[in-house]
Amino acid sequence: MDKTSRRQALRLGAALGGSLGAAAQEPRSLGRPLSAYGERSRFVKPVRATRVTKTPEAGSSSTPLADTFGIVTPSALHYERHHAGVPDIDPATHRLTIHGLVERPLVLTMDEIRRLPSASRIHFLECGGNSGSEWAAENGPTVQRSYGLASCSDWTGVPLRLLLDEVGLKPGAAWLIAEGADACRMQRSVPIVKALDDAMLAYGQNGEPLRPEQGFPLRLLTPGWEGNVQVKWLRRLDVTDQPYMTRDETSKYSDLMPDGKARIFTLPLEAKSVVTFPSGGHTLAGAGLYEITGLAWSGRGRVERVEVTLDGGRTWVDAKLDEPRLRLAFTRFRMPWRWDGRAAAIASRCTDESGYVQPTRAELIEARGTNSGYHFNGIKLWKISPDGSVTNVHA
Amino acid sequence: MSTRSFVALAACAILQAQTKYGVGRPPSEAEIRALGATVAPSGAGLPEGSGTAAAGRELFARKCARCHGEKAGGDIGPALVGGQGTLATAKPIRTVGSFWPHATSVWNYVNRAMPFDKPGSLTHAEVYAAVALILHWNGIVSENQVLDAKTLPAVRMPNRDGFIPDPRPDVKRPGAPGK
């Protein structure tokens, strides 16, 4: 239709009382133009949960696990744990120094680190204090509050082994003292066996440079181990013959037993899983079909199996696991479920490739008492009431 | 020295100087020192300087008490005293005095991380003095005991032998293969 005949048609439509136009659709306005940096939809609201303290630079915020899909945590929702705030580091001035029991001490710039052979791997990260509230009788009301100090990312960096070969370990080298560039110069001792195995110096996270909260521009990754040892804003690796017994491996992150002795260097995280839907705070809209889903992970390798119970642990059914199942990464499990509208008690339990089965809270307490504070990996039970509300209860 | 062993030595020196990828450069001793003190339980890494509890009182009142309480009983910051004899009870209190296994770790931590809102602002002598005071209030050193690079590692903490290696997996389940 050319311009003139179009105008005629419009005029005709108007003459006919607009009946041609009335059949048409509502006019639509244009969307936002292109943008240099994308934001999520204004209708998507999940955020990290923080606890208010008088020293917010030393604290944690947790991932809204129930609002994530698949196994990768959006970087902006990755849990945080800082001891002296998030430093604002210019990568152009950042240096990593490796010294101590080495033949050839090295200082490296970020540009130099990025010239070295690299790798990308998906790994979970979990705070050693995740689910710490579960040791107490009053446990976390939502999966975010009680299991959300765990996240999973696609990390890119240099295998640490490569750099240790580069500096040449001297006889007696047994530990690495890793130090961050945050205000408190956070420090942890790392056994050299892990450094020579799968540890990595990461500068990338989910396709972009690390987020500042995750250690920009460089962090240590010791896959499968408690988060605190994976020092962020890494500025120095001091190779030694002994651990330095730093504050965060003695005063904190050690597990106090009923006999008064504390376990130290309990670094690999044991197999753990949790149902993220339905979970505490959710309300089911009524009887009918739902997908039960959740996450499982283990610091001892791959997740082999996740079972789900609907009756508080009397009977268990295998859930379907998403493939590929990666070592030391989140594994997503799913199970379709037709809710009959009656009370139910839902939980998951996982088994890892070492054969270890996730224990109940009672079994953990039997082995460790209730004062260890850290490294809780017990089964988490959610109670579903006939009104559809979902609340937390202990398994 | 024979020519052959000289050649071998020289080759060895060249190998030592070479790295596979050749990125980075060796730091100078001064650069490593400038990274700051880092202290082993043996005392290795402790710098010069010294302090006593008596010398630490004024410092603590001025720079620590605001968060840890006048006598370090805890406030915004954790308690730094008390708790000895509670570790095996239902309500254990974990402090420097009751829980920390090494005095060197207290020095290492205070030097790098305290005061919380101004870390790195204390002189080495001030760190020795603050540590001496905390240890004194915990009944571990006397008011006038001088702590320095030699005496600090020799301080025996009450919970020195309180830490044990990781025995996990520790939950045995019927039907579970375990390890």
Coordinates of C-alpha atoms in Angstrom, one line a residue:
Chain A
M1 CA 0.0 0.0 0.0
D2 CA 1.5 3.3 -1.0
K3 CA 1.2 6.4 1.2
T4 CA -1.8 7.9 -0.7
S5 CA -3.9 4.8 -0.7
R6 CA -3.0 4.2 3.0
R7 CA -4.2 7.7 3.8
Q8 CA -7.4 7.0 1.8
A9 CA -8.0 3.8 3.7
L10 CA -7.6 5.5 7.0
R11 CA -10.0 8.2 6.0
L12 CA -12.5 5.5 4.9
G13 CA -12.1 3.8 8.2
A14 CA -12.8 7.1 10.0
A15 CA -15.9 7.6 7.8
L16 CA -17.1 4.2 8.8
G17 CA -17.2 5.2 12.4
G18 CA -13.7 3.8 13.2
S19 CA -15.0 0.2 13.0
L20 CA -11.9 -0.9 11.0
G21 CA -9.6 0.6 13.7
A22 CA -11.5 -0.9 16.6
A23 CA -10.7 -4.4 15.4
A24 CA -7.0 -3.7 15.6
Q25 CA -4.7 -4.2 18.6
E26 CA -3.8 -1.8 21.4
P27 CA -1.0 0.4 20.3
R28 CA 2.4 -0.6 21.8
S29 CA 5.2 1.6 23.0
L30 CA 8.7 0.8 22.2
G31 CA 10.9 -0.9 24.7
R32 CA 14.1 0.4 26.2
P33 CA 16.9 1.1 23.7
L34 CA 20.2 -0.8 23.7
S35 CA 22.2 -0.6 26.9
A36 CA 25.9 -1.0 27.5
Y37 CA 25.5 -3.0 30.7
G38 CA 22.4 -5.1 31.3
E39 CA 20.2 -5.1 34.4
R40 CA 17.7 -7.8 35.4
S41 CA 14.0 -7.2 35.0
R42 CA 12.5 -4.8 37.6
F43 CA 10.1 -7.7 38.4
V44 CA 12.9 -9.9 39.5
K45 CA 13.6 -9.1 43.2
P46 CA 15.7 -11.8 45.0
V47 CA 18.7 -10.3 46.8
R48 CA 21.3 -11.5 49.2
A49 CA 20.2 -11.7 52.9
T50 CA 22.4 -9.8 55.4
R51 CA 22.5 -9.8 59.1
V52 CA 22.6 -6.4 60.7
T53 CA 25.6 -5.9 63.0
K54 CA 27.6 -3.0 64.3
T55 CA 30.5 -3.9 62.2
P56 CA 29.0 -4.7 58.8
E57 CA 32.5 -5.0 57.2
A58 CA 32.9 -8.2 59.1
G59 CA 29.9 -10.4 58.3
S60 CA 28.1 -12.5 55.7
S61 CA 25.3 -12.3 53.2
S62 CA 23.6 -15.4 51.8
T63 CA 22.5 -16.5 48.4
P64 CA 18.7 -16.8 47.8
L65 CA 19.2 -20.5 46.7
A66 CA 15.4 -21.0 46.2
D67 CA 15.5 -18.3 43.5
T68 CA 18.3 -19.7 41.4
F69 CA 18.0 -22.2 38.6
G70 CA 20.5 -24.7 37.4
I71 CA 23.9 -24.9 39.1
V72 CA 25.5 -21.5 38.5
T73 CA 24.9 -18.7 41.0
P74 CA 24.5 -15.3 39.4
S75 CA 27.7 -13.4 40.5
A76 CA 25.7 -10.5 42.0
L77 CA 24.0 -13.1 44.3
H78 CA 27.1 -15.1 45.3
Y79 CA 27.3 -15.3 49.1
E80 CA 29.7 -12.9 50.8
R81 CA 31.9 -13.4 53.9
H82 CA 34.3 -10.6 54.6
H83 CA 36.4 -9.8 57.7
A84 CA 37.4 -6.2 56.9
G85 CA 35.1 -5.0 54.1
V86 CA 35.5 -5.3 50.3
P87 CA 38.7 -3.5 49.2
D88 CA 38.7 -1.4 46.0
I89 CA 41.7 -2.7 44.1
D90 CA 43.1 -1.3 40.9
P91 CA 44.3 -4.4 39.0
A92 CA 47.1 -2.3 37.4
T93 CA 48.7 -1.9 40.8
H94 CA 47.9 -5.3 42.3
R95 CA 50.8 -7.7 42.8
L96 CA 51.1 -11.3 43.9
T97 CA 54.4 -12.2 45.6
I98 CA 55.4 -15.8 46.1
H99 CA 58.3 -16.3 48.5
G100 CA 59.5 -18.4 51.4
L101 CA 60.8 -22.0 50.8
V102 CA 61.2 -21.5 47.1
E103 CA 64.1 -21.4 44.7
R104 CA 63.0 -18.4 42.7
P105 CA 60.7 -16.0 44.5
L106 CA 58.4 -14.1 42.2
V107 CA 56.4 -10.9 42.0
L108 CA 53.7 -11.0 39.3
T109 CA 51.4 -8.4 37.9
M110 CA 47.9 -9.3 36.9
D111 CA 48.8 -8.9 33.2
E112 CA 51.6 -11.4 33.7
I113 CA 49.3 -13.9 35.5
R114 CA 46.9 -13.6 32.6
R115 CA 49.6 -14.6 30.2
L116 CA 50.1 -18.0 31.9
P117 CA 48.2 -21.1 30.7
S118 CA 44.7 -21.0 32.2
A119 CA 41.7 -23.2 32.8
S120 CA 38.0 -22.7 33.5
R121 CA 36.2 -25.0 36.0
I122 CA 32.8 -25.0 37.7
H123 CA 33.1 -25.3 41.5
F124 CA 31.0 -24.6 44.5
L125 CA 32.1 -22.4 47.3
E126 CA 30.7 -22.8 50.8
C127 CA 31.5 -21.0 54.0
G128 CA 32.7 -23.3 56.7
G129 CA 30.0 -21.7 58.9
N130 CA 27.1 -22.3 56.4
S131 CA 24.1 -23.8 58.2
G132 CA 25.8 -23.0 61.6
S133 CA 22.3 -22.1 62.9
E134 CA 21.2 -25.7 62.4
W135 CA 23.4 -26.9 65.3
A136 CA 21.0 -24.9 67.6
A137 CA 17.4 -25.8 68.4
E138 CA 16.2 -22.5 66.7
N139 CA 17.2 -23.1 63.1
G140 CA 17.0 -20.9 60.0
P141 CA 13.5 -20.3 58.7
T142 CA 14.4 -20.2 55.0
V143 CA 16.9 -22.1 52.8
Q144 CA 18.6 -18.8 52.1
R145 CA 19.1 -18.1 55.9
S146 CA 20.1 -21.6 56.8
Y147 CA 22.0 -23.0 53.7
G148 CA 22.7 -19.9 51.6
L149 CA 26.4 -19.4 52.4
A150 CA 27.0 -21.6 49.4
S151 CA 27.2 -20.7 45.7
C152 CA 28.6 -22.1 42.5
S153 CA 30.5 -20.3 39.7
D154 CA 32.5 -21.0 36.6
W155 CA 36.0 -19.9 37.7
T156 CA 38.9 -19.0 35.3
G157 CA 42.5 -18.8 36.4
V158 CA 45.9 -20.4 36.6
P159 CA 46.5 -23.8 38.1
L160 CA 48.5 -23.1 41.3
R161 CA 50.7 -26.0 40.6
L162 CA 52.0 -24.3 37.5
L163 CA 53.2 -21.3 39.5
L164 CA 54.7 -23.5 42.2
D165 CA 56.7 -25.4 39.6
E166 CA 57.7 -22.0 38.3
V167 CA 59.1 -20.8 41.7
G168 CA 60.5 -24.3 42.5
L169 CA 59.6 -25.7 46.0
K170 CA 62.6 -26.2 48.4
P171 CA 62.8 -29.3 50.5
G172 CA 60.6 -29.0 53.5
A173 CA 58.0 -26.9 51.8
A174 CA 54.7 -28.2 53.3
W175 CA 52.3 -25.3 53.7
L176 CA 51.4 -22.1 51.9
I177 CA 50.5 -19.1 53.9
A178 CA 48.0 -17.2 51.8
E179 CA 47.3 -13.6 52.5
G180 CA 44.7 -11.2 51.2
A181 CA 45.0 -7.5 50.4
D182 CA 41.9 -6.6 52.4
A183 CA 42.3 -4.3 55.4
C184 CA 42.9 -7.1 57.9
R185 CA 45.3 -8.9 55.6
M186 CA 43.3 -12.1 56.0
Q187 CA 45.6 -15.1 56.3
R188 CA 45.2 -18.8 56.1
S189 CA 47.5 -21.8 56.0
V190 CA 47.0 -24.2 53.1
P191 CA 48.5 -27.7 52.9
I192 CA 50.9 -27.9 49.9
V193 CA 49.3 -31.1 48.7
K194 CA 46.1 -29.2 47.8
A195 CA 48.2 -26.5 46.2
L196 CA 49.8 -29.1 44.0
D197 CA 46.5 -30.9 43.3
D198 CA 43.6 -28.8 42.0
A199 CA 44.1 -25.4 43.6
M200 CA 43.8 -22.5 41.3
L201 CA 44.5 -18.7 41.3
A202 CA 41.2 -17.4 39.8
Y203 CA 40.7 -14.1 38.1
G204 CA 37.5 -14.9 36.2
Q205 CA 34.0 -15.7 37.5
N206 CA 31.0 -16.6 35.2
G207 CA 32.6 -15.1 32.1
E208 CA 33.8 -11.8 33.6
P209 CA 36.5 -10.7 36.0
L210 CA 35.9 -11.7 39.6
R211 CA 33.4 -9.5 41.4
P212 CA 35.0 -7.4 44.1
E213 CA 33.1 -9.3 46.8
Q214 CA 34.6 -12.5 45.4
G215 CA 38.2 -11.3 45.5
F216 CA 38.8 -9.0 42.5
P217 CA 41.3 -9.1 41.0
L218 CA 42.7 -12.4 42.2
R219 CA 41.7 -15.1 44.7
L220 CA 42.8 -18.5 45.8
L221 CA 40.5 -21.4 45.0
T222 CA 40.9 -24.8 46.8
P223 CA 37.9 -26.6 45.3
G224 CA 35.7 -28.5 47.7
W225 CA 37.2 -26.9 50.8
E226 CA 35.7 -24.4 53.2
G227 CA 35.4 -20.9 51.7
N228 CA 37.5 -19.1 54.3
V229 CA 40.7 -20.9 53.2
Q230 CA 40.2 -19.7 49.6
V231 CA 41.8 -16.3 50.4
K232 CA 40.4 -13.4 48.3
W233 CA 42.3 -10.3 47.0
L234 CA 45.3 -12.6 47.1
R235 CA 48.6 -10.6 47.4
R236 CA 51.1 -13.1 48.8
L237 CA 51.9 -16.8 49.1
D238 CA 54.5 -17.6 51.7
V239 CA 55.8 -21.2 51.4
T240 CA 56.6 -22.6 54.8
D241 CA 57.3 -25.9 56.6
Q242 CA 54.5 -25.4 59.1
P243 CA 51.0 -23.9 59.4
Y244 CA 50.9 -20.4 61.0
M245 CA 48.0 -21.2 63.2
T246 CA 46.3 -18.0 62.2
R247 CA 43.3 -16.6 64.0
D248 CA 40.9 -17.9 61.4
E249 CA 42.1 -21.5 61.6
T250 CA 42.3 -21.7 65.4
S251 CA 39.9 -19.2 67.1
K252 CA 37.5 -19.6 64.2
Y253 CA 36.6 -22.4 61.7
S254 CA 37.8 -25.1 64.2
D255 CA 35.3 -27.6 65.5
L256 CA 35.0 -27.8 69.3
M257 CA 34.1 -31.3 70.5
P258 CA 32.2 -32.1 73.8
D259 CA 35.5 -33.1 75.4
G260 CA 36.9 -29.6 75.0
K261 CA 39.3 -30.6 72.1
A262 CA 38.9 -28.7 68.9
R263 CA 39.4 -30.3 65.5
I264 CA 41.6 -28.1 63.3
F265 CA 42.0 -27.9 59.5
T266 CA 38.7 -29.7 58.8
L267 CA 39.0 -28.3 55.3
P268 CA 37.1 -30.6 52.8
L269 CA 33.4 -30.0 53.1
E270 CA 31.3 -33.2 53.4
A271 CA 28.4 -34.1 51.1
K272 CA 25.4 -31.9 51.6
S273 CA 22.1 -31.3 49.9
V274 CA 18.9 -29.3 50.5
V275 CA 15.5 -29.0 48.9
T276 CA 15.2 -25.4 47.6
F277 CA 11.6 -25.8 46.4
P278 CA 9.4 -26.1 48.3
S279 CA 11.3 -24.6 51.2
G280 CA 10.8 -22.4 54.2
G281 CA 8.7 -19.3 53.4
H282 CA 7.1 -20.7 50.3
T283 CA 3.3 -21.2 50.1
L284 CA 1.9 -23.8 47.8
A285 CA -1.1 -22.6 45.8
G286 CA -3.1 -25.7 46.4
A287 CA -3.1 -29.4 45.6
G288 CA -1.7 -30.5 42.2
L289 CA 1.6 -30.7 40.3
Y290 CA 4.9 -29.2 41.6
E291 CA 8.5 -29.8 40.8
I292 CA 10.6 -30.6 43.9
T293 CA 14.1 -29.3 43.3
G294 CA 17.3 -28.6 45.1
L295 CA 21.0 -28.6 45.2
A296 CA 23.6 -31.2 46.2
W297 CA 27.4 -30.9 46.5
S298 CA 30.4 -32.6 48.1
G299 CA 34.0 -31.6 48.8
R300 CA 35.0 -35.2 48.1
G301 CA 34.1 -35.3 44.5
R302 CA 31.0 -36.0 42.4
V303 CA 27.4 -36.3 43.7
E304 CA 26.3 -39.9 42.9
R305 CA 22.8 -39.9 44.2
V306 CA 20.1 -37.7 45.8
E307 CA 17.1 -39.2 47.5
V308 CA 14.0 -37.3 48.5
T309 CA 11.5 -38.2 51.2
L310 CA 8.0 -36.9 51.4
D311 CA 7.1 -38.5 54.8
G312 CA 9.8 -37.1 57.1
G313 CA 12.4 -39.8 56.3
R314 CA 10.5 -43.0 56.5
T315 CA 10.7 -43.7 52.8
W316 CA 13.1 -42.3 50.2
V317 CA 12.8 -42.1 46.4
D318 CA 15.7 -41.3 44.0
A319 CA 15.5 -37.8 42.4
K320 CA 16.7 -37.2 38.9
L321 CA 20.1 -35.5 38.7
D322 CA 21.0 -33.0 36.0
E323 CA 24.0 -33.9 33.8
P324 CA 26.8 -33.4 33.6
R325 CA 27.5 -34.0 37.2
L326 CA 30.8 -32.2 37.9
R327 CA 33.3 -32.8 40.6
L328 CA 33.2 -30.3 43.5
A329 CA 30.3 -28.4 41.9
F330 CA 26.6 -28.0 42.6
T331 CA 24.4 -30.8 41.2
R332 CA 20.8 -29.9 40.6
F333 CA 18.2 -32.6 41.4
R334 CA 14.5 -32.6 40.5
M335 CA 11.4 -34.7 41.1
P336 CA 7.9 -34.1 39.9
W337 CA 5.4 -34.3 42.7
R338 CA 1.6 -34.3 42.8
W339 CA 0.6 -32.8 46.2
D340 CA -2.5 -34.2 47.6
G341 CA -3.1 -31.2 49.8
R342 CA -2.2 -33.2 53.0
A343 CA 0.6 -32.5 55.5
A344 CA 4.0 -33.6 54.2
A345 CA 7.6 -33.5 55.4
I346 CA 10.1 -33.1 52.6
A347 CA 13.9 -33.5 52.7
S348 CA 16.8 -34.6 50.5
R349 CA 19.9 -36.7 51.3
C350 CA 22.8 -37.2 49.0
T351 CA 25.6 -39.7 48.5
D352 CA 28.9 -38.7 47.0
E353 CA 31.4 -40.8 45.0
S354 CA 33.3 -41.7 48.1
G355 CA 30.2 -43.5 49.3
Y356 CA 29.6 -41.0 52.1
V357 CA 25.9 -40.5 52.8
Q358 CA 24.6 -37.1 54.1
P359 CA 23.8 -37.7 57.8
T360 CA 20.8 -36.4 59.8
R361 CA 21.3 -33.6 62.3
A362 CA 20.9 -36.1 65.2
E363 CA 23.7 -38.2 63.8
L364 CA 26.0 -35.2 63.5
I365 CA 25.2 -34.1 67.0
E366 CA 25.9 -37.7 68.3
A367 CA 29.3 -37.5 66.7
R368 CA 30.2 -33.9 67.5
G369 CA 27.9 -32.4 70.1
T370 CA 26.3 -29.0 69.5
N371 CA 29.2 -26.7 70.1
S372 CA 31.3 -27.2 67.0
G373 CA 29.6 -24.3 65.3
Y374 CA 31.0 -25.0 61.8
H375 CA 30.8 -27.6 59.0
F376 CA 27.1 -28.6 59.5
N377 CA 26.0 -30.8 56.6
G378 CA 22.9 -32.4 58.0
I379 CA 19.6 -33.3 56.3
K380 CA 17.1 -30.4 56.2
L381 CA 13.4 -31.1 56.7
W382 CA 10.7 -28.8 55.4
K383 CA 7.2 -29.2 56.8
I384 CA 4.3 -28.6 54.4
S385 CA 0.9 -27.8 56.1
P386 CA -2.5 -28.4 54.5
D387 CA -2.8 -24.6 54.0
G388 CA 0.2 -24.9 51.7
S389 CA 2.7 -23.0 54.0
V390 CA 6.2 -24.4 54.2
T391 CA 8.2 -24.1 57.4
N392 CA 11.5 -25.3 58.8
V393 CA 11.8 -28.3 61.2
H394 CA 14.7 -30.4 62.3
A395 CA 15.2 -33.8 60.7
Chain B
M1 CA 87.4 -27.3 41.8
S2 CA 87.7 -29.3 38.6
T3 CA 86.5 -27.7 35.4
R4 CA 83.8 -30.2 35.0
S5 CA 82.2 -29.6 38.4
F6 CA 82.5 -25.9 37.8
V7 CA 80.6 -26.2 34.6
A8 CA 78.0 -28.3 36.3
L9 CA 77.6 -25.7 39.1
A10 CA 77.3 -22.9 36.6
A11 CA 74.6 -24.9 34.7
C12 CA 72.8 -25.4 37.9
A13 CA 72.9 -21.7 38.7
I14 CA 71.5 -20.9 35.3
L15 CA 68.7 -23.5 35.8
Q16 CA 67.9 -21.9 39.1
A17 CA 67.7 -18.5 37.6
Q18 CA 65.4 -19.7 34.8
T19 CA 61.7 -20.3 35.0
K20 CA 59.7 -22.2 32.4
Y21 CA 57.5 -19.3 31.4
G22 CA 59.7 -16.4 32.3
V23 CA 56.9 -14.2 33.6
G24 CA 57.3 -12.0 36.7
R25 CA 60.5 -10.9 38.4
P26 CA 62.2 -11.7 41.6
P27 CA 61.2 -9.5 44.5
S28 CA 64.0 -7.8 46.5
E29 CA 64.4 -8.6 50.2
A30 CA 63.1 -5.1 51.0
E31 CA 60.0 -5.7 48.9
I32 CA 59.2 -8.9 50.8
R33 CA 59.7 -7.1 54.1
A34 CA 57.5 -4.3 53.0
L35 CA 54.6 -6.8 52.6
G36 CA 54.5 -6.8 56.4
A37 CA 55.3 -9.1 59.3
T38 CA 53.9 -12.7 59.1
V39 CA 54.5 -14.8 62.2
A40 CA 54.9 -18.6 62.7
P41 CA 54.2 -20.4 66.0
S42 CA 58.0 -20.8 66.3
G43 CA 58.3 -17.0 66.4
A44 CA 59.9 -16.8 63.0
G45 CA 58.9 -13.5 61.4
L46 CA 58.4 -11.6 64.7
P47 CA 60.0 -8.2 64.3
E48 CA 62.1 -6.2 66.8
G49 CA 60.4 -4.3 69.5
S50 CA 58.9 -5.2 72.9
G51 CA 56.1 -4.4 75.3
T52 CA 54.6 -5.1 78.7
A53 CA 51.1 -5.3 80.0
A54 CA 51.8 -2.2 82.0
A55 CA 52.7 -0.3 78.9
G56 CA 49.6 -1.6 77.1
R57 CA 47.0 -0.2 79.5
E58 CA 46.9 3.3 78.1
L59 CA 47.0 2.0 74.5
F60 CA 44.1 -0.4 75.2
A61 CA 42.0 2.3 76.8
R62 CA 42.5 4.5 73.8
K63 CA 42.4 2.1 70.9
C64 CA 40.7 -1.1 71.9
A65 CA 38.3 -0.6 74.8
R66 CA 35.7 1.2 72.7
C67 CA 34.9 -2.1 71.0
H68 CA 36.2 -4.8 73.3
G69 CA 35.2 -3.2 76.7
E70 CA 37.3 -1.5 79.3
K71 CA 38.7 -4.8 80.6
A72 CA 38.3 -6.7 77.3
G73 CA 35.2 -8.5 78.4
G74 CA 33.6 -7.9 75.0
D75 CA 31.2 -5.4 73.4
I76 CA 30.9 -4.7 69.6
G77 CA 34.1 -6.8 69.4
P78 CA 34.4 -10.2 71.0
A79 CA 35.6 -10.8 74.6
L80 CA 39.3 -11.3 74.7
V81 CA 39.4 -12.6 78.3
G82 CA 37.8 -15.4 80.3
G83 CA 36.4 -18.8 79.5
Q84 CA 39.3 -20.9 80.9
G85 CA 37.8 -24.2 82.0
T86 CA 34.6 -23.9 79.9
L87 CA 35.6 -25.6 76.7
A88 CA 34.3 -29.0 77.8
T89 CA 31.0 -27.6 79.2
A90 CA 27.6 -27.0 77.6
K91 CA 28.4 -23.3 77.2
P92 CA 32.0 -23.0 76.1
I93 CA 33.5 -19.5 76.0
R94 CA 36.2 -19.2 73.3
T95 CA 38.7 -16.4 73.9
V96 CA 42.4 -15.6 73.4
G97 CA 42.9 -16.8 77.0
S98 CA 40.8 -20.0 76.9
F99 CA 41.1 -21.1 73.3
W100 CA 44.0 -19.7 71.3
P101 CA 46.9 -22.2 71.2
H102 CA 49.7 -19.8 70.4
A103 CA 50.6 -16.3 71.7
T104 CA 52.3 -15.7 68.3
S105 CA 49.0 -15.9 66.6
V106 CA 47.6 -13.1 68.8
W107 CA 50.5 -10.9 67.8
N108 CA 50.1 -11.8 64.1
Y109 CA 46.4 -11.1 64.2
V110 CA 46.4 -7.8 66.2
N111 CA 49.3 -6.6 64.0
R112 CA 47.4 -7.2 60.8
A113 CA 43.8 -6.8 61.7
M114 CA 43.4 -4.5 64.7
P115 CA 42.1 -1.9 65.6
F116 CA 39.2 -3.2 63.5
D117 CA 38.5 0.3 61.9
K118 CA 42.2 1.2 61.5
P119 CA 44.3 -1.9 60.9
G120 CA 47.9 -1.4 60.2
S121 CA 48.1 1.7 62.4
L122 CA 49.9 0.2 65.4
T123 CA 53.7 0.2 65.9
H124 CA 55.3 -3.2 66.6
A125 CA 56.0 -2.1 70.2
E126 CA 52.3 -1.3 70.6
V127 CA 51.3 -4.7 69.3
Y128 CA 53.7 -6.4 71.8
A129 CA 52.1 -4.2 74.6
A130 CA 48.5 -4.9 73.6
V131 CA 49.2 -8.6 73.4
A132 CA 51.0 -8.5 76.8
L133 CA 48.0 -6.8 78.3
I134 CA 45.5 -9.3 76.9
L135 CA 47.6 -12.2 78.1
H136 CA 48.0 -10.6 81.5
W137 CA 44.3 -10.1 81.9
N138 CA 44.0 -13.8 81.1
G139 CA 46.5 -14.7 83.9
I140 CA 49.1 -15.9 81.4
V141 CA 51.9 -13.4 81.8
S142 CA 52.8 -11.0 84.7
E143 CA 52.2 -7.3 84.6
N144 CA 55.8 -6.5 83.8
Q145 CA 56.9 -9.5 81.7
V146 CA 58.6 -8.1 78.6
L147 CA 57.3 -9.7 75.4
D148 CA 59.5 -9.6 72.4
A149 CA 60.6 -11.8 69.5
K150 CA 62.3 -14.2 71.9
T151 CA 59.9 -14.4 74.9
L152 CA 56.6 -14.3 73.0
P153 CA 56.9 -17.7 71.3
A154 CA 57.9 -19.2 74.7
V155 CA 54.6 -18.2 76.3
R156 CA 52.6 -21.3 77.0
M157 CA 49.0 -20.8 76.3
P158 CA 46.5 -22.7 78.5
N159 CA 44.9 -24.5 75.4
R160 CA 48.2 -25.2 73.7
D161 CA 47.4 -28.9 73.3
G162 CA 43.7 -28.4 72.7
F163 CA 43.7 -29.0 68.9
I164 CA 43.4 -32.3 67.2
P165 CA 43.6 -33.4 63.5
D166 CA 40.5 -33.9 61.3
P167 CA 39.1 -37.5 61.9
R168 CA 36.2 -37.2 59.4
P169 CA 34.2 -39.0 58.1
D170 CA 33.0 -39.4 61.7
V171 CA 29.4 -40.2 61.2
K172 CA 29.0 -43.9 60.7
R173 CA 25.7 -45.0 59.2
P174 CA 24.3 -48.5 58.9
G175 CA 24.6 -49.5 55.3
A176 CA 26.8 -46.6 54.4
P177 CA 30.3 -47.7 53.1
G178 CA 31.9 -44.9 55.1
K179 CA 35.2 -43.6 53.8

